[in-house]
PDB file of C-alpha atoms and ligand atoms in Angstrom:
ATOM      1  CA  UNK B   1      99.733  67.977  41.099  1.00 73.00           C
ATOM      2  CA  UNK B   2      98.123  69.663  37.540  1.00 84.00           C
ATOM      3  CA  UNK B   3      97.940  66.469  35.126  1.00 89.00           C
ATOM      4  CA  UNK B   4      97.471  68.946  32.498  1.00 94.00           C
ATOM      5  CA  UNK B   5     100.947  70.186  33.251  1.00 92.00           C
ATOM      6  CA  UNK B   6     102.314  67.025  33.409  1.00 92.00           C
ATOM      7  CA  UNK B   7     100.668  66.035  29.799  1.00 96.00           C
ATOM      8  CA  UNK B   8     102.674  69.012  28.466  1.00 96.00           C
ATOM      9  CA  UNK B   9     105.802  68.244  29.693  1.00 96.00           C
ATOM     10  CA  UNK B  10     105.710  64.276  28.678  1.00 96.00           C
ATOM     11  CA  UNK B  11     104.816  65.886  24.986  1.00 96.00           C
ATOM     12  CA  UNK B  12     107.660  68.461  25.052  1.00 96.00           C
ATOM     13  CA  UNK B  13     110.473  65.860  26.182  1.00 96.00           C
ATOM     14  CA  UNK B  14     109.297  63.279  23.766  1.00 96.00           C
ATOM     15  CA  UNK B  15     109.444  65.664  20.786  1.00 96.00           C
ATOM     16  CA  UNK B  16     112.701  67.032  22.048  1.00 95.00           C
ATOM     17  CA  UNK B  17     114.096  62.803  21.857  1.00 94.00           C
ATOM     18  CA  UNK B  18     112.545  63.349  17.807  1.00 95.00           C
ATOM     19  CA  UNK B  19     109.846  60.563  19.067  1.00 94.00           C
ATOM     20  CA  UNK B  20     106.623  59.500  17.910  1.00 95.00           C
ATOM     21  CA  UNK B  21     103.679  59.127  20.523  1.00 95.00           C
ATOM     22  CA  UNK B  22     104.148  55.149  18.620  1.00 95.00           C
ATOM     23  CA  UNK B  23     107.165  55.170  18.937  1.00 95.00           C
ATOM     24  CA  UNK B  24     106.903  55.789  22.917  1.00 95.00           C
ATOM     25  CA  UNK B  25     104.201  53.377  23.436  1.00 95.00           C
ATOM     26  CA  UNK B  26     106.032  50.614  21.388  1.00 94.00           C
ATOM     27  CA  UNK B  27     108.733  50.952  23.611  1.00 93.00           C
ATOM     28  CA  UNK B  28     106.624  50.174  26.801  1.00 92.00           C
ATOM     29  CA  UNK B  29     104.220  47.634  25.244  1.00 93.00           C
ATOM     30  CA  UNK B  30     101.306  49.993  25.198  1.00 93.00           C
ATOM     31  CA  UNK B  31      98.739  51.668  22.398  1.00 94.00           C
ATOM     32  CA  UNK B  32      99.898  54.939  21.098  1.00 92.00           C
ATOM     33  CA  UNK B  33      96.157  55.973  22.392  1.00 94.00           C
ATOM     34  CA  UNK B  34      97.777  55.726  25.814  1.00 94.00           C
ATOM     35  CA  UNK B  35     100.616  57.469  25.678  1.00 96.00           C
ATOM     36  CA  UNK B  36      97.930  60.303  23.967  1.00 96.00           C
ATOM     37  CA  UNK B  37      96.109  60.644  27.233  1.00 95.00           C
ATOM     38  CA  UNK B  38      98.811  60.933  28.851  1.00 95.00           C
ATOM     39  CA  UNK B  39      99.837  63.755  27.179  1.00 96.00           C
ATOM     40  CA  UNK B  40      95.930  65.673  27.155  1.00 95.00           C
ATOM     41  CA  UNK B  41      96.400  65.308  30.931  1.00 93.00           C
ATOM     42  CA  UNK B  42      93.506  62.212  30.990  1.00 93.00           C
ATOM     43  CA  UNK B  43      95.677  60.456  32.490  1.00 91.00           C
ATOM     44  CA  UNK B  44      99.340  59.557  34.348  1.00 88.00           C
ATOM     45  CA  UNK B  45     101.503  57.196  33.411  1.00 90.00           C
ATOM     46  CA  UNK B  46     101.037  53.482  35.671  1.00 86.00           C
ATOM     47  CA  UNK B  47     103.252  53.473  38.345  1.00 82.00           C
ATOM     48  CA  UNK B  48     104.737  50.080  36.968  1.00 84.00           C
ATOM     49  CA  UNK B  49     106.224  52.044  34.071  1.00 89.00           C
ATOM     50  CA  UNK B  50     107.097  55.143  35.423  1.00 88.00           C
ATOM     51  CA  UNK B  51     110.540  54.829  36.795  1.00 90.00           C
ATOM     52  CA  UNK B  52     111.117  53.407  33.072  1.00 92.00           C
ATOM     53  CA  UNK B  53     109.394  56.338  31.254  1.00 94.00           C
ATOM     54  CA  UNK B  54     111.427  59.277  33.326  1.00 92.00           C
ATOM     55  CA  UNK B  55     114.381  57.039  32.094  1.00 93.00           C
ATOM     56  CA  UNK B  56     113.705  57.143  28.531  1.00 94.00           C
ATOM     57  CA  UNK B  57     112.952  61.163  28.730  1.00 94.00           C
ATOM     58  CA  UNK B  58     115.809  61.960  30.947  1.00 92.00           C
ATOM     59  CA  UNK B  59     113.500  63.103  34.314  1.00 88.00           C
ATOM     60  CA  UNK B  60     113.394  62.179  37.926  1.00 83.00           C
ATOM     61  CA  UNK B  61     109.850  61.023  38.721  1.00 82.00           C
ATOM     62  CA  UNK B  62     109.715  64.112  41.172  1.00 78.00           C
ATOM     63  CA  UNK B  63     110.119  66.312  37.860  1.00 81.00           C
ATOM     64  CA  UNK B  64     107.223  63.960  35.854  1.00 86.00           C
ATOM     65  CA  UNK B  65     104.542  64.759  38.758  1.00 83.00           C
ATOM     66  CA  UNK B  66     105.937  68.567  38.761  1.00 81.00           C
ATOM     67  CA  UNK B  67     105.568  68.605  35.053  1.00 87.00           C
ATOM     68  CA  UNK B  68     108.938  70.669  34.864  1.00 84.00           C
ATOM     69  CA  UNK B  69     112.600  70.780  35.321  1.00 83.00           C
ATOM     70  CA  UNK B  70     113.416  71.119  38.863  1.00 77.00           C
ATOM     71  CA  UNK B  71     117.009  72.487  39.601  1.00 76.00           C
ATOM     72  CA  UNK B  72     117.977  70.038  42.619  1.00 70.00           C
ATOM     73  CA  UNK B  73     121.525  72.080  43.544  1.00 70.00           C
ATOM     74  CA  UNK B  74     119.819  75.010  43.206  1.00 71.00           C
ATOM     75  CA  UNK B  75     117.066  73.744  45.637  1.00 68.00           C
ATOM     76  CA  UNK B  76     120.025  72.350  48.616  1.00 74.00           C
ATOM     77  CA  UNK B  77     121.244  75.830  48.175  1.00 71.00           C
ATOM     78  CA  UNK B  78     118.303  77.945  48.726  1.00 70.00           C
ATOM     79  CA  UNK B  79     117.223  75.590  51.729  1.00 71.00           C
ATOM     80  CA  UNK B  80     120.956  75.866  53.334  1.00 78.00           C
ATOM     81  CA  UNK B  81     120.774  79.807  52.640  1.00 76.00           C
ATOM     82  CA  UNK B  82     117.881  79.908  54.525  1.00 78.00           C
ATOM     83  CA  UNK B  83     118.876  77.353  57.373  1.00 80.00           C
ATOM     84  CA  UNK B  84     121.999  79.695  57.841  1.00 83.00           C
ATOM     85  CA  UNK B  85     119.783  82.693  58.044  1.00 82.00           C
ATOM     86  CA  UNK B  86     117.541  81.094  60.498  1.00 81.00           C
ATOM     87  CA  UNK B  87     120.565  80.184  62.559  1.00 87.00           C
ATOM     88  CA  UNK B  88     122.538  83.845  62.061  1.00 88.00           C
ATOM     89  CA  UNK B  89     119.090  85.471  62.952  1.00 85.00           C
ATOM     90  CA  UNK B  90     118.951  82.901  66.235  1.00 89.00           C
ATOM     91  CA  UNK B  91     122.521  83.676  67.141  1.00 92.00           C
ATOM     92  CA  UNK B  92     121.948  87.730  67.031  1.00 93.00           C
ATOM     93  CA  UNK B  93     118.615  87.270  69.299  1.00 92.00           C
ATOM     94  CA  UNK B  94     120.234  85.579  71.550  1.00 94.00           C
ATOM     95  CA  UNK B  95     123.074  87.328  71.549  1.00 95.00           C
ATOM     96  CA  UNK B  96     121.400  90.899  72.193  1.00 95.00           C
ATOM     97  CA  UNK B  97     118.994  89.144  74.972  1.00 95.00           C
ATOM     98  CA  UNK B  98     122.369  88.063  77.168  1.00 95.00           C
ATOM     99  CA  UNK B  99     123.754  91.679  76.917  1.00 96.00           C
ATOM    100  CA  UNK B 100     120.215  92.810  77.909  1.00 96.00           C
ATOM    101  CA  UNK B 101     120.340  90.038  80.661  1.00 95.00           C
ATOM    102  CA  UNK B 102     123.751  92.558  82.075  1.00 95.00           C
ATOM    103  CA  UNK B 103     121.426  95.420  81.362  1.00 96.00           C
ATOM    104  CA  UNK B 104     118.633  94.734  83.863  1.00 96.00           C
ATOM    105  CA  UNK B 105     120.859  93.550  86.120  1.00 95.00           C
ATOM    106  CA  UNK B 106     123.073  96.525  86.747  1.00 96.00           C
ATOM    107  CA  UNK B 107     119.782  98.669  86.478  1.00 97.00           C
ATOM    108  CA  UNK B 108     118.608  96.334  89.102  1.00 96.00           C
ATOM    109  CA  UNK B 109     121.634  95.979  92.276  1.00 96.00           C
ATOM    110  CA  UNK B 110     121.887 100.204  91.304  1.00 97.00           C
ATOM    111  CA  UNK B 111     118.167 100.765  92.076  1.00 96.00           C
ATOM    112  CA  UNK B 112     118.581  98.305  94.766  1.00 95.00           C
ATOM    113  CA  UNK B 113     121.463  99.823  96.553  1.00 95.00           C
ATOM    114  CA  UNK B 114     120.085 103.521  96.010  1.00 95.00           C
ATOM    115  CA  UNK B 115     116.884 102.419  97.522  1.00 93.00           C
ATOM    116  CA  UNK B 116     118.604 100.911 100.798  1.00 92.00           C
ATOM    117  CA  UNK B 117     121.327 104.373 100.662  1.00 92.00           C
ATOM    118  CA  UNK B 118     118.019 106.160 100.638  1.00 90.00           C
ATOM    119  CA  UNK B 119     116.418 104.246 103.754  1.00 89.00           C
ATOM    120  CA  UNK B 120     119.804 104.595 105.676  1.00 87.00           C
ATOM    121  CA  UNK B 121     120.533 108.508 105.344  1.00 88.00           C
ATOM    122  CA  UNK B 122     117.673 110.193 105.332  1.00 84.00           C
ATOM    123  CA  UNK B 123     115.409 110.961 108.605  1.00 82.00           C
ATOM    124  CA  UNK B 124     112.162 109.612 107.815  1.00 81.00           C
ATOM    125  CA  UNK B 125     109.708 107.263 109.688  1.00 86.00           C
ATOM    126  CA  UNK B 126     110.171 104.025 110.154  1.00 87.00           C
ATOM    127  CA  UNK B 127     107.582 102.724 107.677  1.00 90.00           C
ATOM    128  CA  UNK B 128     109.216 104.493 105.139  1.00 89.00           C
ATOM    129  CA  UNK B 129     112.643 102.981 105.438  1.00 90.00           C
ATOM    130  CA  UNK B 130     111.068  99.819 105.121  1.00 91.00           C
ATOM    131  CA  UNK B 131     108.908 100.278 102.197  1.00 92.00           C
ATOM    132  CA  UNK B 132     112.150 101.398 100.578  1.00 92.00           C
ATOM    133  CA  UNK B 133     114.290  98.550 101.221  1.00 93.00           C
ATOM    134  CA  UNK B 134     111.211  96.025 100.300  1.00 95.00           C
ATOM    135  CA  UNK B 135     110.738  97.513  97.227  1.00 94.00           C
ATOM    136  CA  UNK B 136     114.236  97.582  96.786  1.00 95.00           C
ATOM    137  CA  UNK B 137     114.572  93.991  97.113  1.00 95.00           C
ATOM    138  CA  UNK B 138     111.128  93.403  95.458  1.00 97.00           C
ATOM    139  CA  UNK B 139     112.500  95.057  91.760  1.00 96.00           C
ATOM    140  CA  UNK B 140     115.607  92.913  92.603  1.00 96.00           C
ATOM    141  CA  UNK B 141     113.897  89.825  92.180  1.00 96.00           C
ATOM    142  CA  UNK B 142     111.647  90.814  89.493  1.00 97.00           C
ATOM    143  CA  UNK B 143     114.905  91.666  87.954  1.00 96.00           C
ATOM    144  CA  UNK B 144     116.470  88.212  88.966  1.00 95.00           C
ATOM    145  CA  UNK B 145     113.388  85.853  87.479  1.00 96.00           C
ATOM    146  CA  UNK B 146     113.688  87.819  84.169  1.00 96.00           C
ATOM    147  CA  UNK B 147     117.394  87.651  83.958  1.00 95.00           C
ATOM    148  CA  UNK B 148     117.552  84.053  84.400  1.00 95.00           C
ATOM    149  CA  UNK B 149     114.690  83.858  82.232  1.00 96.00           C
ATOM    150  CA  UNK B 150     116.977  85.323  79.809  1.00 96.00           C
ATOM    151  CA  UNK B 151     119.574  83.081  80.896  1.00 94.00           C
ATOM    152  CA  UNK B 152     117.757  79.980  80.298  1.00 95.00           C
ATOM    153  CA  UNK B 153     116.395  80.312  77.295  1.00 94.00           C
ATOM    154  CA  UNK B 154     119.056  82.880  75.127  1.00 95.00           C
ATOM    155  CA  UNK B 155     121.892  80.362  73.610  1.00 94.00           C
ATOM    156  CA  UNK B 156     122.801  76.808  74.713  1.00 95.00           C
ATOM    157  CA  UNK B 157     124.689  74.595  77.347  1.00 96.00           C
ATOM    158  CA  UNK B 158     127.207  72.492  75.919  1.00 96.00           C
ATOM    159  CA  UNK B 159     127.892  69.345  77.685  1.00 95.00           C
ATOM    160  CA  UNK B 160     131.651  68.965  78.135  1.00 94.00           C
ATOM    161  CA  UNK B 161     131.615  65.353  78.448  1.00 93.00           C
ATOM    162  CA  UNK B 162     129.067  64.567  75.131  1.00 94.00           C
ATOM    163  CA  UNK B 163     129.987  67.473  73.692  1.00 92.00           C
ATOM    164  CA  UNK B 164     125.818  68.117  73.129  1.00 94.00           C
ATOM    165  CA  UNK B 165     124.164  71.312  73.366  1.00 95.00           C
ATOM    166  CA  UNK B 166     121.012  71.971  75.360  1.00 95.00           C
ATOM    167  CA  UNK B 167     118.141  74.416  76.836  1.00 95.00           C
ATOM    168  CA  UNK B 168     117.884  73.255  80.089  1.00 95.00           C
ATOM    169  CA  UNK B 169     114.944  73.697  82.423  1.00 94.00           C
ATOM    170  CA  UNK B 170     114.612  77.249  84.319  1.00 94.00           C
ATOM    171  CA  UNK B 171     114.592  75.616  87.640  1.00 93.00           C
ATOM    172  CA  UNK B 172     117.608  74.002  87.032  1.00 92.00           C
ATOM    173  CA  UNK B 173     119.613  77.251  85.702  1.00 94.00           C
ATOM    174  CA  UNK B 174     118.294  78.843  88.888  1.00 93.00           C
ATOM    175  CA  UNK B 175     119.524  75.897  91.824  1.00 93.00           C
ATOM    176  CA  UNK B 176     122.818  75.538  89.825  1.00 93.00           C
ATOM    177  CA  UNK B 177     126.144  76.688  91.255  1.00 94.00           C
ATOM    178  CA  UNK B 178     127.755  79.016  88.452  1.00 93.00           C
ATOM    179  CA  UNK B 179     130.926  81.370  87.702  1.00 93.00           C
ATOM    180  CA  UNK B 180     129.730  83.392  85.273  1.00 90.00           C
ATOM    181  CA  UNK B 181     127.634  82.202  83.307  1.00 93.00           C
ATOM    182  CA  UNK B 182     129.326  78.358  83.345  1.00 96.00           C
ATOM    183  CA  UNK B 183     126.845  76.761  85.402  1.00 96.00           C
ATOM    184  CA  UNK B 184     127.623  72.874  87.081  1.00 96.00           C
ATOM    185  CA  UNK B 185     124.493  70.962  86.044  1.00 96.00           C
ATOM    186  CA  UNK B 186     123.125  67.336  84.868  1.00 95.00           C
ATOM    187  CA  UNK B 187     123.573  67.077  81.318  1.00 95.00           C
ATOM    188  CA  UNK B 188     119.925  65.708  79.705  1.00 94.00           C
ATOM    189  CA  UNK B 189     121.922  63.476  77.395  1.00 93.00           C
ATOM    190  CA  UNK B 190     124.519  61.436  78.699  1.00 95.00           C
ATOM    191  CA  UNK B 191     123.260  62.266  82.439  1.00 93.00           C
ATOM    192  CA  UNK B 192     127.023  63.126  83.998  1.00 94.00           C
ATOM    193  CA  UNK B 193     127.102  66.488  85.726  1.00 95.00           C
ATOM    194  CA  UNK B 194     129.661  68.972  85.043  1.00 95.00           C
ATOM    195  CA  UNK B 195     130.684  72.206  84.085  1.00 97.00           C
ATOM    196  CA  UNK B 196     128.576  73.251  80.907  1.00 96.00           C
ATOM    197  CA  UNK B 197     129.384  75.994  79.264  1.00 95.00           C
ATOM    198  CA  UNK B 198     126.984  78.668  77.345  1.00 95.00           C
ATOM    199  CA  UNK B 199     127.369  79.096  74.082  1.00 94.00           C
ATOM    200  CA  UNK B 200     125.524  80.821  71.511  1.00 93.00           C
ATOM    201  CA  UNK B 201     125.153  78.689  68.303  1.00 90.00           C
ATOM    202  CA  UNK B 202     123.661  75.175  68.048  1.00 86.00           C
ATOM    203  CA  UNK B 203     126.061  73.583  66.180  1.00 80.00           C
ATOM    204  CA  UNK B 204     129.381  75.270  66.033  1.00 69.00           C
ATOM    205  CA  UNK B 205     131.416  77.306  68.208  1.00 51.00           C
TER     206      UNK B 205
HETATM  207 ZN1   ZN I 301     126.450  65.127  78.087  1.00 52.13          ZN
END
């Protein structure tokens, strides 16, 4: 908070009402000398007069301490344009993560089925085959922890019977039955299981 500032702005708004610094203080009960310090930044207004003072020069007290106008729609507006943006820029990450989710896994079962085609048509030793199928499967898991992964944390659940939206725990995206990408777990707020849905925004469908 700049006093200073403050000072200023009491000065400007009581010349703009065509008043005295007398004037002022007579109308609180207080020495002109008072109402000067005010205004050299000494010192701020008591607290038991304040609400009264923004009153008389047509401030909130949030604009006194500021020591200027402060546009309050303007200010909602610029916070909800950036809440939106936050939320748009949340929706398009998550978004682009479940379409890479697809990605790795049809990368994945392909390199997993070439790699046990490979082990079952060619002549080689035994050893071979098997390193081939294991690593097969290996990648496919790999693939499967970072798809869930994906799955977990891109988007929400929605809760068809509280109608809330959640991020649920991995190990509980991984144990639960799904069909697509509906899984049937425990919903975290009103604790009934069910079919919950993903969806990608928080709020709104
Ligand atoms: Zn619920």
């Amino acid at each position: 908070m700049d006093q200073v500032k403050t000072g200023r702005f009491i000065a400007e708004l009581r010349r703009s009402k065509k008043m005295t610094q007398a004037q002022l203080a007579e109308r609180f009960g207080i020495s002109d000398r008072a109402v000067s310090k005010w205004e050299t930044g000494k010192s701020l207004p008591d607290a038991s007069i304040m609400l009264e003072l923004c009153d008389t020069l047509g401030i909130t007290v949030n604009e006194l301490l500021k020591g200027e106008r402060v546009e309050m729609n303007d200010y909602v507006k610029i916070a909800e344009e950036n809440l939106l943006e936050m939320r748009q820029r949340e929706e398009q990450t998550a978004r682009k993560m479940l379409t890479l989710e697809l990605v790795i896994g049809f990368i994945s079962v392909f390199c997993l089925l070439a790699l046990i085609s490979c082990a079952k048509y060619y002549e080689t030793e035994p050893w071979v085959r098997g390193l081939l199928i294991g690593g097969g499967f290996v990648q496919f898991m790999i693939a499967m922890f970072f798809a869930l992964k994906i799955e977990t944390e891109a988007g929400y659940y929605k809760c068809p019977s509280c109608g809330k939206r959640y991020v649920p725990e991995f190990g509980r995206v991984v144990l639960a039955p799904h069909v697509n990408r509906t899984r049937y777990m425990t919903c975290p707020h009103c604790g009934k299981r069910g079919w919950h849905k993903k969806v990608i925004s928080q709020t709104e469908e």
